[in-house]
Structure formats: C-alpha cells, structure tokens
XYZ file of C-alpha atoms in Angstrom:
329
model
C 39.402 22.867 192.563
C 40.723 19.560 191.239
C 43.342 19.985 188.515
C 42.098 17.989 185.544
C 39.647 15.127 185.007
C 39.711 11.780 186.762
C 38.504 8.971 184.534
C 39.437 5.843 186.486
C 36.897 4.657 189.046
C 37.392 1.865 191.534
C 35.159 0.728 194.355
C 38.109 0.181 196.677
C 39.048 3.880 196.498
C 35.594 5.459 196.511
C 35.448 5.929 200.262
C 38.717 7.909 200.224
C 37.692 10.400 197.537
C 35.673 13.588 197.794
C 34.105 14.482 194.446
C 33.741 18.128 193.316
C 35.402 19.599 196.394
C 36.950 23.046 196.299
C 40.574 23.558 197.363
C 40.691 26.723 199.402
C 44.035 26.850 201.181
C 42.981 24.346 203.832
C 40.577 21.511 204.353
C 37.268 21.033 206.057
C 37.397 20.061 209.698
C 41.157 20.367 210.140
C 40.977 23.416 212.375
C 38.696 21.707 214.885
C 40.878 18.618 214.752
C 43.955 20.700 215.470
C 42.322 22.245 218.530
C 41.260 18.839 219.783
C 44.677 17.294 219.146
C 46.661 19.896 221.084
C 45.960 20.114 224.787
C 46.183 23.842 225.505
C 46.101 23.323 229.284
C 49.551 21.742 229.261
C 48.227 18.380 230.450
C 49.473 15.064 229.041
C 47.756 14.068 225.773
C 44.929 11.543 226.040
C 45.573 7.879 225.190
C 45.952 7.152 221.467
C 42.603 5.371 221.252
C 40.804 8.457 222.603
C 42.505 11.063 220.390
C 40.611 12.488 217.392
C 41.823 11.288 214.026
C 43.698 13.852 211.960
C 42.331 13.882 208.422
C 44.319 15.500 205.598
C 43.167 16.275 202.075
C 45.244 15.325 199.055
C 45.339 15.351 195.252
C 47.664 14.015 192.593
C 49.611 17.046 191.410
C 48.935 16.500 187.699
C 45.179 16.289 188.292
C 42.696 14.191 190.294
C 39.687 14.502 192.575
C 40.309 15.188 196.254
C 41.102 12.334 198.624
C 41.085 12.067 202.408
C 43.894 10.300 204.241
C 44.549 9.593 207.900
C 46.364 7.243 210.251
C 50.012 7.616 209.138
C 53.109 8.175 211.300
C 55.910 8.558 208.757
C 56.472 9.379 205.099
C 56.315 5.766 203.905
C 52.943 5.296 205.569
C 51.770 8.622 204.125
C 52.652 7.466 200.598
C 50.874 4.170 201.211
C 47.704 6.019 202.280
C 47.824 8.303 199.224
C 48.413 5.305 196.951
C 45.418 3.505 198.478
C 43.203 6.561 197.998
C 44.009 6.827 194.288
C 44.464 3.119 193.490
C 48.137 3.426 192.512
C 51.258 1.763 193.919
C 53.232 3.653 196.574
C 56.516 3.549 194.555
C 54.763 5.651 191.884
C 54.965 8.649 194.240
C 58.212 10.612 193.858
C 57.566 13.361 196.423
C 54.849 15.611 197.842
C 54.421 19.373 198.028
C 52.244 21.340 200.424
C 49.527 23.741 199.228
C 50.703 23.822 195.596
C 50.552 21.364 192.705
C 53.685 22.906 191.170
C 57.188 21.450 191.443
C 58.162 24.017 194.056
C 61.044 22.859 196.226
C 60.269 25.587 198.767
C 56.963 23.794 199.422
C 58.423 20.308 199.625
C 56.920 18.061 202.293
C 59.569 17.263 204.889
C 59.242 16.066 208.440
C 56.299 18.272 209.400
C 52.844 18.964 207.967
C 50.718 21.879 209.112
C 47.306 20.707 210.257
C 45.742 22.996 207.648
C 48.057 21.921 204.799
C 46.793 20.360 201.565
C 49.052 17.583 200.217
C 49.842 17.233 196.507
C 51.521 13.993 195.393
C 53.838 14.083 192.361
C 53.993 10.714 190.617
C 56.352 9.126 188.106
C 56.246 10.559 184.596
C 58.642 10.551 181.653
C 61.818 8.443 181.830
C 64.948 9.884 180.288
C 68.635 9.020 179.960
C 71.367 11.615 179.554
C 75.141 11.570 179.149
C 76.994 14.260 181.090
C 80.634 15.291 180.631
C 82.091 16.112 184.053
C 84.266 19.079 183.158
C 84.455 20.310 186.781
C 84.741 18.650 190.184
C 81.277 19.862 191.224
C 78.202 19.166 189.114
C 76.084 21.896 190.725
C 73.342 19.531 191.890
C 71.730 19.559 195.319
C 70.202 16.192 196.187
C 67.411 15.373 198.635
C 65.181 12.320 199.093
C 61.525 11.586 199.619
C 61.929 9.592 202.818
C 60.958 6.374 201.028
C 64.085 5.485 199.053
C 63.986 7.917 196.107
C 66.714 10.546 195.728
C 65.859 13.506 193.520
C 67.226 16.874 192.440
C 66.251 19.799 194.666
C 68.334 22.539 193.081
C 70.595 23.167 190.086
C 73.226 25.866 190.492
C 73.132 28.418 187.704
C 76.056 28.140 185.279
C 77.108 24.715 186.601
C 77.858 21.539 184.650
C 74.341 20.221 185.299
C 72.750 23.554 184.376
C 74.180 23.285 180.863
C 72.396 19.946 180.330
C 68.847 21.155 179.814
C 67.347 17.665 180.043
C 68.202 17.613 183.757
C 65.483 19.355 185.785
C 64.594 20.155 189.377
C 62.305 17.401 190.699
C 63.878 14.624 188.608
C 64.325 11.335 190.451
C 67.818 9.877 189.944
C 67.208 6.214 189.169
C 70.621 5.047 187.867
C 74.191 6.381 187.779
C 76.411 4.757 185.131
C 74.016 1.819 184.929
C 73.925 1.271 188.698
C 70.410 1.320 190.148
C 70.393 3.589 193.199
C 66.754 3.228 194.276
C 66.837 2.814 198.045
C 70.162 4.658 198.369
C 70.175 7.593 200.784
C 70.566 11.064 199.304
C 73.915 11.755 200.979
C 75.307 8.559 199.425
C 74.034 9.621 195.984
C 75.639 13.052 196.436
C 78.935 11.422 197.403
C 78.710 9.037 194.452
C 78.270 11.933 192.006
C 81.073 13.907 193.645
C 83.459 10.928 193.370
C 82.905 10.444 189.628
C 86.192 11.095 187.769
C 86.686 14.522 186.252
C 87.038 15.027 182.479
C 85.077 11.865 181.725
C 81.443 11.303 180.704
C 78.873 9.476 182.803
C 75.209 8.571 182.307
C 72.158 9.329 184.393
C 68.771 7.654 184.166
C 66.152 10.080 185.430
C 62.395 10.024 185.999
C 60.610 13.363 185.921
C 57.335 14.013 187.775
C 54.155 13.777 185.723
C 52.919 17.235 184.768
C 49.553 18.655 183.815
C 49.473 20.779 180.668
C 49.345 24.059 182.584
C 52.432 23.055 184.582
C 54.683 23.082 181.508
C 56.806 26.160 182.095
C 60.431 27.343 181.803
C 62.943 25.131 183.584
C 63.263 26.046 187.256
C 66.401 26.107 189.345
C 64.436 25.156 192.441
C 64.246 26.821 195.828
C 66.872 29.391 196.769
C 68.736 28.951 200.078
C 67.431 32.271 201.382
C 63.798 31.658 200.459
C 60.909 31.615 202.867
C 60.550 27.956 203.819
C 58.320 28.048 206.880
C 56.718 24.758 207.794
C 52.940 24.615 207.917
C 50.298 27.303 207.844
C 48.649 26.854 211.228
C 49.784 27.055 214.841
C 50.279 23.302 215.054
C 51.966 20.712 212.866
C 52.087 16.944 212.561
C 55.742 15.903 213.083
C 56.604 12.787 211.072
C 59.448 10.653 212.371
C 61.388 7.851 210.720
C 61.329 6.050 214.088
C 58.437 6.227 216.510
C 54.907 7.637 216.207
C 53.984 10.989 214.686
C 53.260 13.753 217.178
C 51.251 16.976 217.070
C 53.469 19.913 218.024
C 53.414 23.691 217.997
C 54.820 25.158 214.800
C 58.577 25.906 214.945
C 59.644 28.944 216.946
C 61.669 31.739 215.371
C 64.794 30.220 216.937
C 64.012 26.802 215.492
C 63.256 28.156 212.008
C 66.523 30.097 211.871
C 68.569 27.206 213.256
C 66.967 24.636 210.910
C 67.608 26.844 207.883
C 71.248 27.402 208.863
C 71.843 23.679 209.486
C 70.156 22.843 206.164
C 72.530 25.306 204.458
C 75.482 23.582 206.143
C 74.231 20.180 204.957
C 74.273 21.477 201.391
C 77.689 23.078 201.768
C 79.386 20.026 203.295
C 77.406 17.097 201.843
C 75.561 18.351 198.764
C 72.123 17.593 200.197
C 69.181 19.517 201.635
C 66.979 17.808 204.215
C 64.831 19.894 206.569
C 63.792 16.816 208.574
C 67.439 15.919 209.219
C 68.249 19.559 210.028
C 65.300 19.763 212.454
C 66.433 16.571 214.192
C 69.957 17.952 214.619
C 68.612 21.198 216.095
C 66.414 19.195 218.465
C 69.373 17.039 219.541
C 71.600 20.078 220.146
C 69.084 22.222 222.001
C 70.194 21.269 225.527
C 73.758 20.073 224.915
C 76.491 21.944 226.788
C 79.482 21.532 224.474
C 80.430 20.225 220.992
C 81.668 16.855 222.313
C 78.370 16.162 224.076
C 76.533 17.238 220.911
C 78.683 14.952 218.717
C 77.987 11.949 220.970
C 74.257 12.651 220.905
C 74.304 12.940 217.098
C 76.076 9.602 216.837
C 73.466 7.952 219.051
C 70.533 9.515 217.195
C 71.857 9.507 213.614
C 74.335 6.650 213.542
C 73.749 6.078 209.815
C 75.415 9.405 208.983
C 79.179 9.934 209.039
C 79.493 13.645 209.705
C 82.886 15.401 209.382
C 84.158 16.885 212.655
C 84.293 20.376 211.151
C 80.650 20.061 210.067
C 79.522 19.000 213.562
C 81.396 21.947 215.091
C 79.803 24.384 212.619
C 76.321 22.970 213.317
C 76.920 23.359 217.048
C 77.943 26.975 216.413
C 74.858 27.615 214.261
C 72.542 26.314 216.992
C 74.321 28.495 219.549
C 74.038 31.546 217.281
C 70.316 30.945 216.875
C 69.859 30.686 220.644
C 71.648 34.006 221.096
C 69.708 35.646 218.264
C 72.884 36.370 216.296
C 71.266 35.685 212.913
C-alpha cells in the first residue's frame, strides 16, 4: 500500500492518481496490455495509433499515493510523466527502482521495464558537502547515471577511500566536484574526473541524497554486488527504453543475453568505473551478429560515438559476447 501520507492535492494531478490502491507486486490491467502489445503470431505489430496504451503504476519512494503513467519512450519522458503525476519538477527525480521503494541498486531502472513492474521514484533530499583526502589512486566508487543528466553512486567498495567517509552513501547524486557543477555530465566522464584527481590531496564533493521515509533509515549499504541477481522485469515481456528512437515491447532477455549483459557491465566497471545495464545491453545487441572484433569495433563507433572505448576493452567485450554465445559462463 502507499508508503506514508500524501497531503498536497492539486487538480492538475488528480486524474493521474489512484487513491487507496494496494501494491501487490504488479498493477491492474498490465497483464492484458502485455498480451495485446506482443503479437504472438509473429506478425508485424499494428500501427502505433492502433496499439493499446501501456499503463504503469508508480509511487514516490518516500511515500505517496499511486499514480498511473503512460506514453513515454525514454527515461527523460518517463521522469516527465512521473513529475506531472505528482506535481513536482522532473529534475527533482534522482533515479527510479522497480518493485521496491528501497535504495536497492540491484532493482535500479535501466533500459527495460517489465510490463508488470511497479516504478518507485526517488527524489532529491538532503544536500551535503564533504572533504575527502585521496590517499589512494582509486576512490572505490562505482558511478552510474539516471539517463537524464544526473550521475550518482551505485556502489562503494568495502575498505576503500570512499568507504571510510561515512557521509558518502550509495544512491547519492554527485552534484559538484571541487566546486565544479557536473549536472548534465555523463557518468563515464564523472568517473574519469574522479580518477584524475591528484593523489595525496583533498578534494570536495557536493552530494544530494535521495529523500527517505522514516522506515527506510537503515545501516549504510554498499549497494548491489557484481554477482547479484539482476534480472530485468518480472513478466515475459518488457518495455525497452531507448535514448534514440521509440520504445519497443520485447520478450524478456534470454539466458544468453542476461549472462552477456552482466559480463559486459562488469567490464564497464573494471575499465571505466561505471555500471550501466542499458549501455551493456546495447553493446551485446550490436555484437550479436558481428563476425570479428574489427567489425564489432566499427559498429560500436557508429552506434555509440560519444564513448571512447579502449581497444583492450572492446576486445574483451567481444570475447565476453562470444563466450555467452558458446555457453562458456
């Protein structure tokens, strides 16, 4: 059921909200929508104007009534729809989790949403500023982003420089580094910026933590572990969000795809200090039918020209996709 009271009422949001609705692991009507949206006969999908609308249920993670949202094709549009439903501004939303109101990085919304998934939006909470002494080359932070310009902390390695600074928490949005505002900066650039900070010198971080309900106050978490179960969606079909082009309804990832995406995501963290399942899924999709590493590298450059991937990384990703195809992990 909704987590906490909702005191603010506004006529413009009333039509998006469902008062006193139970949360029961899914949402009303989604199953029938999923069946209508996926053409089981293998025929081309009907024109967009004849397709049923996919309606998802959502709450603010710290507490709110239930809202209904529909008609979005990417993460930015999703945030705009959630903001409209709850009469807040879209930049207030830091990230979303699926089927839990907790700050659980294993349930982080990425590039796909199961048609039965319930969306929880985590909004801006307490601001904090911290000085960190960089005593080692690596800070122990894994960075990701919300797809709308906000980089935030996905994991803190135990025993690392960042782990010793207890003010820094999983889920914190990194707003400024040494006074430089980095809102709108991609997560891989933020990771590189932190890595390039000089050793044996202090630096400052301005952070924004997600707003928490009282029952969410718990011991500091290190975030999702690389080997954790991070399957996308709960049903047989998912809504695939894309940064370019319309969203599409697809079958949930195969065992091959899940293993390959996880391995590529691990390689992203190892080489670049980021985790990004949407990026990993795109790379697996690009490499599925490529015949050699050179062809794969050219396709990556065409599809993901904004990223400058090291040659060794591209070769390892190609190997990981090949291993997954052969069932070697």
